[in-house]
Amino acid sequence: MVSCVSGSRLDPWVDSYAQRARGMTASEIRALFSVASRPEVVSLAGGMPFVQALNMDMVAETAARLLKERGATALQYGSGQGDMSLREQILEVIGEVGVQAHPDDIVVTTGSQMALDLVTRVFCDPGDTVLVESPSYVGALGVFRSFECDIVHVAMDEEGLNPQALTDAITAARSAGKKIKMIYTIPSFHNPAGVTQGPQRRAEILRIAQSAGILVLEDDPYGLLGFEGEVPRALRADDAEGVIYLGSFSKTIASGLRVGWAVAPHGVREKLVLAAEAATLCPSNYAQLTVSEYLATQPWREQIKTFRELYRERRDALLESLQAMMPEGTTWTIPAGGFYSWVTLPAGLDATAMLPRALAELVAYVPGTGFYVNGAGRNNLRLSYCYPDPDRIREGVRRLAGVIEAELDLARTFGTTHTLATFHGESTPTPDMA
Amino acid sequence: MVSCVSGSRLDPWVDSYAQRARGMTASEIRALFSVASRPEVVSLAGGMPFVQALNMDMVAETAARLLKERGATALQYGSGQGDMSLREQILEVIGEVGVQAHPDDIVVTTGSQMALDLVTRVFCDPGDTVLVESPSYVGALGVFRSFECDIVHVAMDEEGLNPQALTDAITAARSAGKKIKMIYTIPSFHNPAGVTQGPQRRAEILRIAQSAGILVLEDDPYGLLGFEGEVPRALRADDAEGVIYLGSFSKTIASGLRVGWAVAPHGVREKLVLAAEAATLCPSNYAQLTVSEYLATQPWREQIKTFRELYRERRDALLESLQAMMPEGTTWTIPAGGFYSWVTLPAGLDATAMLPRALAELVAYVPGTGFYVNGAGRNNLRLSYCYPDPDRIREGVRRLAGVIEAELDLARTFGTTHTLATFHGESTPTPDMA
């Protein structure tokens, strides 16, 4: 890691940047990761999938076979929309969450983050409103901000996006003369909230969006990673024209491949392909065909089952140790899948201010404020159980509980903990953003 | 390939798109490629590198070794700025064109197309002026258009971008109250013009840009593929603060990897990383580390030499057969490297109108109009010699010469050929755009 040689150097181009570049600011949680990645720190911060659970020899053989048999294609430019065979295979994957589509409806992207970016680019003028959950995925907020959207948080409850709050937000934004371009939601195993919309809730949200004529942007990276019974049915499964569905192989195969996709209504899909070509010409054939070869030759459903069991065990370790060790007044969500639980600290505690003390005790988390654009979330933090093993998770929660106890002692002595920590530093790495 | 089920379906979201989506229109040359990719057609159209010249078994072993030894890293999220070891290796590669930099100055992107996109996103507000060559790379025009730039073509001569024309264009744009954000240039082995700026010319262009205080965006995908003696020295080699340099492994290793980079002044680099994270979180570790492993273990300079010799032989086949077969009044540029020659048809002929007739005679090219935003180029076409072997190139030129002869006969009989062909169709593939 090379440190910034910044400070004294002035930027001669500072007056040349586009208006939108003002929205591109370093997240306060970014600097955390250079510390959190030290081996002595138990990181409950990053959302890195545990790719070590893959059979690496098998992946190596898959890649080698692909290159030997179809190297001239795998190493060549491809279609801007993505490889046709892979798009057909994606239909099988999204069939698991009830989505019926045509290969022509699918646009393959460099991770689903790129799909988020393309959708925003195609729909959002500066000042357009996007409704997001409260809290919402930090990477989506970054995209919306970089296109100068007006981001409005809508309250959630234990079943995710709250219908009454959604209706109220639509009414309020429209009364204020705002153009609402979309509702961005993660219905299943929410990042960071750790909650899931039930079937009834999904129907209500769709109904509200349809009657208001607002596009739904459904982000579903964790949909297949449910721990209990059937995986949830996607919103897109019940509305092909009103929903853009985003999927990813980052959590079901491997994030380092950067292969995601959008399923979009016909007219939108055409725009997305044009935007994708401007953005990257075409997604990597090498990565796409590696995924395609893997899906065609390996027991991918079994592998997802392995991931599910692994993450369930880790989720259980987290919940059990939270239950056993957290001071009174601390609450958390119970995720039925995915990677995250959302913690609310006892009243008066500030998760951002507490972070340096947690790092000093060798445990890392993501403070809640990063998941809001409105300064909310000071009392919250996100815990990830995807990467450390159960023993490390328990040790991490033990350390965190100690830090919270100490904060409570301080608060009882001096009132609320209002020291605001500010972080500056390196732009690497950002595994948490996924 | 699946054909569009378009036509009767109306787009319910047609009123929701962003202003910038209006600039996202399908290129007229796009449809050509579904025809041009048929095996009976000699395609002198696409800019696909001849990746078959790689030793595929060796690439397969490289990938397999990477996954076996460093699979957990290769398949994981990485830094938004790109892998540190790869950035160090990129310094060696750009050292070949005289660029001295620090690993921290480099941002790895999903092909250099993404770097083009990020630079434009960071610098250009709607209506900002970008100065481009005349003709210019179609993929760059697409990016500038998608960010609603005002694109101004600047005349070229046999040494590329013309200094007097550049000075005049700057004066004219500024007199008209326009904000000029950058000068976009491909100094070496230009796509599509096939010309190269000499050392004197480069110095003049830098001097003009510096004295006007305008950023230079130097696009150099072909820089290492020169056929004669030393490779040209990059503009960036002589100005670290005023030039953003874009490079790519697409032509020196393989385009299907989608690994490119930008070398940028410090302040710009920080913005580019933030924009990159919004766009894709991070580039693919899988592709990046495959490149890194290849550079570390394979004779990459030898491989580039192999590519150079291969493309020189093809260039020679093209030039010799153009010389032998083209009707009088046809002229073309003599590329000293890269993939392309730019042809000017005899007066009165229209390369766009001629294309369907060329395809009927089983030869494909790219009509000149795609490389302009102002309707120029009707009299021009781009020929690529990178992909077909020398015999196919000769056969292609023979067919093309016959088509031009026939057009000349028609023109002599009926006046100019003014039937305008319009192409509509599939959004795939777009290998030409590279």
Short mmCIF file of C-alpha atoms in Angstrom, two decimals, chain A:
data_model
loop_
_atom_site.label_atom_id
_atom_site.label_comp_id
_atom_site.label_asym_id
_atom_site.label_seq_id
_atom_site.Cartn_x
_atom_site.Cartn_y
_atom_site.Cartn_z
CA MET A 1 0.00 0.00 0.00
CA VAL A 2 1.44 3.31 -1.01
CA SER A 3 0.50 6.33 1.00
CA CYS A 4 -0.69 9.57 -0.52
CA VAL A 5 1.99 12.11 -1.33
CA SER A 6 -0.69 14.72 -0.91
CA GLY A 7 -0.99 17.78 1.21
CA SER A 8 1.29 20.38 -0.24
CA ARG A 9 0.57 19.59 -3.90
CA LEU A 10 -2.06 21.85 -5.37
CA ASP A 11 -4.41 20.59 -8.03
CA PRO A 12 -4.05 22.79 -11.12
CA TRP A 13 -7.31 21.37 -12.52
CA VAL A 14 -9.42 22.19 -9.49
CA ASP A 15 -11.55 24.68 -11.42
CA SER A 16 -12.09 22.33 -14.34
CA TYR A 17 -14.09 19.58 -12.71
CA ALA A 18 -17.69 18.92 -13.61
CA GLN A 19 -20.44 19.90 -11.23
CA ARG A 20 -21.08 16.23 -10.51
CA ALA A 21 -17.51 15.75 -9.22
CA ARG A 22 -18.53 17.70 -6.12
CA GLY A 23 -20.72 14.76 -5.16
CA MET A 24 -17.72 12.45 -5.38
CA THR A 25 -16.31 12.52 -1.89
CA ALA A 26 -14.45 9.88 0.03
CA SER A 27 -16.66 7.94 2.41
CA GLU A 28 -15.74 8.32 6.05
CA ILE A 29 -15.61 4.55 6.43
CA ARG A 30 -13.05 4.20 3.67
CA ALA A 31 -10.03 4.92 5.84
CA LEU A 32 -11.14 2.31 8.31
CA PHE A 33 -10.18 -0.52 6.04
CA SER A 34 -6.46 0.02 6.02
CA VAL A 35 -6.66 -0.59 9.76
CA ALA A 36 -9.39 -3.22 9.67
CA SER A 37 -7.44 -5.39 7.26
CA ARG A 38 -4.63 -5.91 9.77
CA PRO A 39 -4.69 -9.56 10.84
CA GLU A 40 -4.97 -8.82 14.56
CA VAL A 41 -8.21 -6.94 14.01
CA VAL A 42 -11.44 -8.95 13.96
CA SER A 43 -13.24 -7.27 11.12
CA LEU A 44 -17.00 -7.35 11.28
CA ALA A 45 -16.91 -4.50 8.79
CA GLY A 46 -16.29 -5.72 5.24
CA GLY A 47 -18.85 -7.48 3.08
CA MET A 48 -16.34 -9.80 1.47
CA PRO A 49 -17.78 -13.19 0.55
CA PHE A 50 -15.82 -16.16 1.85
CA VAL A 51 -14.52 -17.25 -1.55
CA GLN A 52 -12.16 -19.69 0.13
CA ALA A 53 -15.16 -22.02 0.32
CA LEU A 54 -14.77 -22.60 -3.42
CA ASN A 55 -12.78 -25.56 -4.64
CA MET A 56 -9.85 -23.61 -6.09
CA ASP A 57 -8.40 -26.54 -8.00
CA MET A 58 -11.72 -26.96 -9.67
CA VAL A 59 -11.94 -23.25 -10.53
CA ALA A 60 -8.38 -23.43 -11.88
CA GLU A 61 -9.29 -26.39 -14.08
CA THR A 62 -12.39 -24.59 -15.30
CA ALA A 63 -10.39 -21.54 -16.32
CA ALA A 64 -7.64 -23.59 -17.95
CA ARG A 65 -10.14 -25.69 -19.91
CA LEU A 66 -11.92 -22.55 -21.09
CA LEU A 67 -8.67 -20.98 -22.33
CA LYS A 68 -7.47 -24.15 -24.02
CA GLU A 69 -10.78 -24.85 -25.73
CA ARG A 70 -12.17 -21.36 -26.35
CA GLY A 71 -9.24 -19.06 -25.71
CA ALA A 72 -9.67 -17.08 -28.92
CA THR A 73 -13.19 -16.14 -27.82
CA ALA A 74 -12.48 -15.72 -24.11
CA LEU A 75 -9.65 -13.28 -24.83
CA GLN A 76 -11.46 -11.28 -27.53
CA TYR A 77 -13.90 -8.38 -27.39
CA GLY A 78 -17.51 -9.46 -27.08
CA SER A 79 -20.99 -8.07 -27.25
CA GLY A 80 -21.82 -4.90 -25.30
CA GLN A 81 -24.87 -6.67 -23.89
CA GLY A 82 -22.90 -9.66 -22.68
CA ASP A 83 -22.27 -13.20 -23.84
CA MET A 84 -25.39 -14.91 -25.19
CA SER A 85 -24.75 -18.29 -23.54
CA LEU A 86 -24.15 -16.65 -20.19
CA ARG A 87 -27.37 -14.67 -20.54
CA GLU A 88 -29.22 -17.93 -21.08
CA GLN A 89 -27.61 -19.42 -18.00
CA ILE A 90 -28.53 -16.33 -15.99
CA LEU A 91 -32.17 -17.15 -16.77
CA GLU A 92 -31.72 -20.40 -14.84
CA VAL A 93 -30.22 -18.56 -11.88
CA ILE A 94 -32.96 -15.93 -11.68
CA GLY A 95 -35.54 -18.66 -12.13
CA GLU A 96 -34.67 -19.57 -8.53
CA VAL A 97 -36.24 -16.29 -7.35
CA GLY A 98 -39.19 -16.66 -9.69
CA VAL A 99 -38.04 -14.33 -12.47
CA GLN A 100 -39.10 -15.33 -15.97
CA ALA A 101 -37.33 -13.46 -18.75
CA HIS A 102 -35.79 -13.72 -22.19
CA PRO A 103 -32.02 -13.65 -22.77
CA ASP A 104 -32.58 -10.44 -24.69
CA ASP A 105 -33.85 -8.76 -21.48
CA ILE A 106 -30.50 -9.22 -19.77
CA VAL A 107 -27.53 -6.88 -19.79
CA VAL A 108 -24.33 -8.32 -18.30
CA THR A 109 -22.28 -5.76 -16.36
CA THR A 110 -18.96 -5.44 -14.54
CA GLY A 111 -20.54 -6.40 -11.23
CA SER A 112 -24.06 -5.25 -10.40
CA GLN A 113 -22.53 -1.98 -9.21
CA MET A 114 -22.07 -1.10 -12.87
CA ALA A 115 -25.73 -1.89 -13.49
CA LEU A 116 -26.64 0.56 -10.71
CA ASP A 117 -24.45 3.14 -12.37
CA LEU A 118 -25.94 2.57 -15.82
CA VAL A 119 -29.53 2.73 -14.62
CA THR A 120 -28.82 6.01 -12.84
CA ARG A 121 -27.01 7.41 -15.84
CA VAL A 122 -29.93 6.55 -18.10
CA PHE A 123 -32.66 7.88 -15.81
CA CYS A 124 -31.40 10.61 -13.55
CA ASP A 125 -30.88 14.26 -14.33
CA PRO A 126 -29.37 16.43 -11.61
CA GLY A 127 -32.03 17.14 -8.97
CA ASP A 128 -34.19 14.12 -9.80
CA THR A 129 -35.42 12.27 -6.74
CA VAL A 130 -34.54 8.69 -5.87
CA LEU A 131 -36.31 7.07 -2.95
CA VAL A 132 -34.08 4.77 -0.93
CA GLU A 133 -34.42 2.76 2.20
CA SER A 134 -33.35 4.10 5.55
CA PRO A 135 -30.54 2.92 5.82
CA SER A 136 -29.47 2.09 2.25
CA TYR A 137 -26.53 0.45 0.50
CA VAL A 138 -23.53 2.80 0.58
CA GLY A 139 -22.47 1.93 -2.99
CA ALA A 140 -25.88 2.88 -4.37
CA LEU A 141 -25.84 6.15 -2.46
CA GLY A 142 -22.45 6.87 -4.02
CA VAL A 143 -23.84 6.37 -7.51
CA PHE A 144 -26.94 8.47 -6.91
CA ARG A 145 -24.82 11.22 -5.42
CA SER A 146 -22.37 11.13 -8.30
CA PHE A 147 -25.26 11.81 -10.67
CA GLU A 148 -26.47 14.65 -8.43
CA CYS A 149 -29.73 12.97 -7.47
CA ASP A 150 -31.86 14.20 -4.64
CA ILE A 151 -31.81 11.17 -2.33
CA VAL A 152 -34.78 10.72 -0.01
CA HIS A 153 -34.66 8.10 2.74
CA VAL A 154 -37.86 6.17 3.44
CA ALA A 155 -38.39 4.48 6.79
CA MET A 156 -38.07 0.72 7.18
CA ASP A 157 -39.48 -1.62 9.79
CA GLU A 158 -38.76 -5.26 10.60
CA GLU A 159 -40.11 -6.19 7.16
CA GLY A 160 -38.08 -3.62 5.28
CA LEU A 161 -39.41 -0.67 3.32
CA ASN A 162 -42.51 0.64 5.07
CA PRO A 163 -45.52 1.06 2.75
CA GLN A 164 -47.07 4.00 4.57
CA ALA A 165 -43.74 5.79 4.71
CA LEU A 166 -43.28 5.10 1.01
CA THR A 167 -46.67 6.53 0.15
CA ASP A 168 -45.99 9.58 2.31
CA ALA A 169 -42.57 10.13 0.73
CA ILE A 170 -44.05 9.99 -2.77
CA THR A 171 -46.75 12.48 -1.83
CA ALA A 172 -44.30 14.81 -0.14
CA ALA A 173 -41.78 14.76 -2.99
CA ARG A 174 -44.46 15.36 -5.60
CA SER A 175 -46.04 18.14 -3.58
CA ALA A 176 -42.61 19.75 -3.53
CA GLY A 177 -42.56 19.54 -7.32
CA LYS A 178 -39.86 16.86 -7.43
CA LYS A 179 -39.53 14.31 -10.20
CA ILE A 180 -39.25 10.87 -8.63
CA LYS A 181 -37.27 8.63 -10.96
CA MET A 182 -37.17 5.42 -8.97
CA ILE A 183 -37.55 3.50 -5.76
CA TYR A 184 -34.31 1.73 -4.92
CA THR A 185 -34.82 -1.31 -2.71
CA ILE A 186 -33.02 -4.45 -1.51
CA PRO A 187 -36.00 -6.64 -0.63
CA SER A 188 -34.07 -9.71 0.49
CA PHE A 189 -31.49 -9.82 3.29
CA HIS A 190 -30.96 -6.10 3.20
CA ASN A 191 -27.55 -4.43 3.23
CA PRO A 192 -27.09 -3.03 5.82
CA ALA A 193 -30.39 -3.53 7.66
CA GLY A 194 -30.44 -7.34 7.62
CA VAL A 195 -34.23 -7.48 7.11
CA THR A 196 -36.40 -9.06 4.40
CA GLN A 197 -39.71 -8.06 2.85
CA GLY A 198 -42.40 -10.74 3.22
CA PRO A 199 -44.67 -11.67 0.28
CA GLN A 200 -47.47 -9.36 1.48
CA ARG A 201 -45.06 -6.46 1.90
CA ARG A 202 -43.67 -7.01 -1.60
CA ALA A 203 -47.15 -6.93 -3.09
CA GLU A 204 -47.90 -3.67 -1.28
CA ILE A 205 -44.72 -2.02 -2.47
CA LEU A 206 -45.34 -3.07 -6.05
CA ARG A 207 -48.89 -1.78 -5.86
CA ILE A 208 -47.75 1.59 -4.55
CA ALA A 209 -45.05 1.91 -7.21
CA GLN A 210 -47.43 0.89 -9.98
CA SER A 211 -50.17 3.22 -8.96
CA ALA A 212 -47.69 6.10 -8.69
CA GLY A 213 -46.07 5.13 -11.99
CA ILE A 214 -42.60 4.92 -10.45
CA LEU A 215 -39.92 2.51 -11.57
CA VAL A 216 -38.63 0.03 -8.98
CA LEU A 217 -34.91 -0.71 -8.95
CA GLU A 218 -34.62 -4.06 -7.19
CA ASP A 219 -31.12 -4.94 -6.03
CA ASP A 220 -30.79 -8.62 -5.20
CA PRO A 221 -27.21 -9.72 -4.62
CA TYR A 222 -28.11 -11.93 -1.66
CA GLY A 223 -31.42 -13.40 -2.84
CA LEU A 224 -30.15 -16.97 -3.13
CA LEU A 225 -28.43 -16.86 0.25
CA GLY A 226 -31.47 -17.42 2.45
CA PHE A 227 -31.07 -19.59 5.52
CA GLU A 228 -34.65 -20.72 6.01
CA GLY A 229 -36.68 -22.73 3.55
CA GLU A 230 -37.52 -21.21 0.18
CA VAL A 231 -35.69 -18.20 -1.14
CA PRO A 232 -37.87 -15.07 -1.41
CA ARG A 233 -39.66 -14.38 -4.66
CA ALA A 234 -38.24 -11.32 -6.44
CA LEU A 235 -40.38 -8.23 -7.02
CA ARG A 236 -39.50 -8.57 -10.70
CA ALA A 237 -41.20 -11.99 -10.74
CA ASP A 238 -44.53 -10.19 -10.43
CA ASP A 239 -43.89 -7.11 -12.55
CA ALA A 240 -41.82 -7.32 -15.74
CA GLU A 241 -42.50 -3.78 -16.93
CA GLY A 242 -42.19 -1.83 -13.72
CA VAL A 243 -39.08 -3.37 -12.17
CA ILE A 244 -35.41 -3.41 -13.11
CA TYR A 245 -33.83 -6.39 -11.38
CA LEU A 246 -30.10 -6.39 -10.53
CA GLY A 247 -28.27 -9.64 -9.86
CA SER A 248 -24.68 -10.64 -9.28
CA PHE A 249 -22.39 -13.65 -9.15
CA SER A 250 -20.28 -11.89 -6.52
CA LYS A 251 -21.82 -13.75 -3.60
CA THR A 252 -22.86 -17.00 -5.28
CA ILE A 253 -19.60 -17.62 -7.14
CA ALA A 254 -16.89 -15.00 -6.63
CA SER A 255 -16.74 -11.24 -6.32
CA GLY A 256 -13.34 -10.97 -8.02
CA LEU A 257 -14.89 -11.95 -11.34
CA ARG A 258 -17.00 -8.76 -11.41
CA VAL A 259 -19.92 -10.31 -13.26
CA GLY A 260 -23.38 -8.98 -12.54
CA TRP A 261 -26.44 -8.22 -14.60
CA ALA A 262 -29.62 -6.21 -15.02
CA VAL A 263 -32.96 -7.58 -16.17
CA ALA A 264 -34.81 -4.66 -17.68
CA PRO A 265 -37.97 -3.85 -19.61
CA HIS A 266 -37.34 -3.77 -23.35
CA GLY A 267 -36.97 -0.02 -23.94
CA VAL A 268 -34.83 0.43 -20.86
CA ARG A 269 -32.62 -2.46 -21.86
CA GLU A 270 -31.79 -0.79 -25.18
CA LYS A 271 -30.66 2.36 -23.36
CA LEU A 272 -28.66 0.34 -20.85
CA VAL A 273 -26.73 -1.42 -23.61
CA LEU A 274 -25.84 1.89 -25.24
CA ALA A 275 -24.77 3.30 -21.89
CA ALA A 276 -22.76 0.13 -21.19
CA GLU A 277 -20.93 0.42 -24.48
CA ALA A 278 -19.97 3.99 -23.70
CA ALA A 279 -18.84 2.91 -20.24
CA THR A 280 -16.70 -0.15 -21.03
CA LEU A 281 -17.42 -1.26 -24.65
CA CYS A 282 -18.23 -4.74 -23.40
CA PRO A 283 -17.90 -6.79 -20.23
CA SER A 284 -14.87 -9.07 -19.98
CA ASN A 285 -15.33 -12.21 -22.07
CA TYR A 286 -12.67 -13.82 -19.92
CA ALA A 287 -14.67 -13.34 -16.73
CA GLN A 288 -18.03 -14.01 -18.39
CA LEU A 289 -16.96 -17.24 -20.03
CA THR A 290 -15.27 -18.41 -16.85
CA VAL A 291 -18.63 -18.00 -15.13
CA SER A 292 -20.39 -19.67 -18.04
CA GLU A 293 -18.01 -22.63 -18.04
CA TYR A 294 -18.38 -22.92 -14.27
CA LEU A 295 -22.18 -22.91 -14.46
CA ALA A 296 -22.12 -25.45 -17.29
CA THR A 297 -19.70 -27.91 -15.72
CA GLN A 298 -19.81 -27.47 -11.95
CA PRO A 299 -22.50 -28.20 -9.34
CA TRP A 300 -23.28 -24.52 -8.75
CA ARG A 301 -26.48 -25.13 -6.83
CA GLU A 302 -24.55 -27.35 -4.43
CA GLN A 303 -21.93 -24.65 -4.05
CA ILE A 304 -24.61 -22.09 -3.18
CA LYS A 305 -25.93 -24.53 -0.61
CA THR A 306 -22.43 -24.74 0.85
CA PHE A 307 -22.24 -20.95 1.04
CA ARG A 308 -25.67 -20.79 2.65
CA GLU A 309 -24.72 -23.26 5.36
CA LEU A 310 -21.43 -21.52 5.97
CA TYR A 311 -23.09 -18.12 6.35
CA ARG A 312 -25.91 -19.49 8.49
CA GLU A 313 -23.41 -20.95 10.91
CA ARG A 314 -21.67 -17.57 11.08
CA ARG A 315 -24.95 -15.71 11.46
CA ASP A 316 -25.79 -18.04 14.36
CA ALA A 317 -22.42 -17.39 15.98
CA LEU A 318 -23.04 -13.66 15.70
CA LEU A 319 -26.57 -13.73 17.07
CA GLU A 320 -25.72 -16.07 19.93
CA SER A 321 -22.78 -13.99 21.05
CA LEU A 322 -24.69 -10.70 20.68
CA GLN A 323 -27.39 -12.23 22.85
CA ALA A 324 -24.88 -13.44 25.40
CA MET A 325 -22.62 -10.42 25.58
CA MET A 326 -24.21 -7.16 24.49
CA PRO A 327 -25.01 -4.62 27.20
CA GLU A 328 -28.62 -3.88 27.88
CA GLY A 329 -30.17 -1.32 25.55
CA THR A 330 -28.33 -2.65 22.50
CA THR A 331 -30.61 -4.17 19.83
CA TRP A 332 -30.00 -5.83 16.47
CA THR A 333 -31.84 -7.27 13.51
CA ILE A 334 -32.09 -11.04 12.91
CA PRO A 335 -31.09 -11.68 9.30
CA ALA A 336 -32.77 -14.64 7.58
CA GLY A 337 -30.04 -14.64 4.93
CA GLY A 338 -27.27 -12.54 3.48
CA PHE A 339 -24.31 -11.03 5.30
CA TYR A 340 -25.41 -8.37 7.79
CA SER A 341 -27.06 -7.46 11.06
CA TRP A 342 -27.90 -3.85 11.91
CA VAL A 343 -27.18 -2.85 15.47
CA THR A 344 -28.74 0.00 17.42
CA LEU A 345 -26.60 1.18 20.32
CA PRO A 346 -27.96 2.22 23.71
CA ALA A 347 -29.31 5.78 23.66
CA GLY A 348 -26.62 8.43 23.75
CA LEU A 349 -23.85 6.36 22.13
CA ASP A 350 -22.29 7.41 18.85
CA ALA A 351 -20.99 4.61 16.61
CA THR A 352 -18.76 6.92 14.58
CA ALA A 353 -17.14 8.42 17.66
CA MET A 354 -16.73 4.94 19.13
CA LEU A 355 -14.94 3.49 16.12
CA PRO A 356 -11.37 4.53 16.98
CA ARG A 357 -11.85 3.00 20.41
CA ALA A 358 -13.15 -0.20 18.85
CA LEU A 359 -10.15 -0.34 16.52
CA ALA A 360 -7.88 0.14 19.51
CA GLU A 361 -9.56 -2.94 20.96
CA LEU A 362 -8.97 -4.72 17.64
CA VAL A 363 -12.51 -5.02 16.40
CA ALA A 364 -13.97 -3.24 13.34
CA TYR A 365 -17.48 -2.47 12.17
CA VAL A 366 -19.07 0.04 9.80
CA PRO A 367 -20.68 3.05 11.52
CA GLY A 368 -24.28 3.67 10.54
CA THR A 369 -23.84 7.16 9.12
CA GLY A 370 -22.32 5.82 5.88
CA PHE A 371 -25.67 4.32 4.95
CA TYR A 372 -27.48 7.64 5.05
CA VAL A 373 -27.07 10.91 3.19
CA ASN A 374 -28.87 12.90 5.87
CA GLY A 375 -26.62 12.46 8.88
CA ALA A 376 -28.80 9.78 10.46
CA GLY A 377 -27.38 6.52 11.75
CA ARG A 378 -25.03 7.86 14.44
CA ASN A 379 -26.56 5.45 16.88
CA ASN A 380 -26.17 2.48 14.53
CA LEU A 381 -23.56 0.19 13.14
CA ARG A 382 -23.42 -2.66 10.65
CA LEU A 383 -21.94 -6.01 11.59
CA SER A 384 -20.92 -8.46 8.86
CA TYR A 385 -20.59 -12.14 9.63
CA CYS A 386 -19.68 -13.32 6.13
CA TYR A 387 -15.91 -13.43 6.33
CA PRO A 388 -14.54 -14.33 9.78
CA ASP A 389 -15.06 -17.83 11.11
CA PRO A 390 -17.44 -18.41 14.06
CA ASP A 391 -14.71 -18.28 16.71
CA ARG A 392 -13.42 -14.99 15.36
CA ILE A 393 -16.95 -13.65 15.24
CA ARG A 394 -17.47 -14.53 18.91
CA GLU A 395 -14.15 -12.93 19.81
CA GLY A 396 -15.10 -9.83 17.81
CA VAL A 397 -18.44 -9.49 19.56
CA ARG A 398 -16.74 -9.97 22.92
CA ARG A 399 -14.37 -7.10 22.14
CA LEU A 400 -17.18 -4.94 20.81
CA ALA A 401 -19.32 -5.58 23.88
CA GLY A 402 -16.40 -4.41 26.01
CA VAL A 403 -16.07 -1.23 23.97
CA ILE A 404 -19.78 -0.49 24.28
CA GLU A 405 -19.67 -1.13 28.02
CA ALA A 406 -16.79 1.30 28.35
CA GLU A 407 -18.69 3.89 26.28
CA LEU A 408 -21.70 3.45 28.51
CA ASP A 409 -19.52 4.02 31.55
CA LEU A 410 -18.15 7.18 29.95
CA ALA A 411 -21.64 8.35 29.02
CA ARG A 412 -22.90 7.73 32.51
CA THR A 413 -20.00 9.78 33.86
CA PHE A 414 -19.85 12.61 31.29
CA GLY A 415 -23.15 12.52 29.37
CA THR A 416 -23.29 11.47 25.69
CA THR A 417 -20.11 10.62 23.79
CA HIS A 418 -19.95 13.43 21.33
CA THR A 419 -16.35 13.36 20.15
CA LEU A 420 -16.65 13.13 16.40
CA ALA A 421 -13.91 11.14 14.78
CA THR A 422 -12.91 12.22 11.31
CA PHE A 423 -11.11 9.85 9.00
CA HIS A 424 -8.94 10.76 6.07
CA GLY A 425 -6.62 8.62 4.09
CA GLU A 426 -5.96 6.09 1.45
CA SER A 427 -8.46 5.29 -1.24
CA THR A 428 -7.96 1.53 -0.83
CA PRO A 429 -9.48 -0.93 -0.30
CA THR A 430 -13.24 -0.77 -0.43
CA PRO A 431 -14.42 -4.35 -0.04
CA ASP A 432 -17.11 -3.12 2.33
CA MET A 433 -18.99 -1.38 -0.39
CA ALA A 434 -20.38 -4.61 -1.80
#
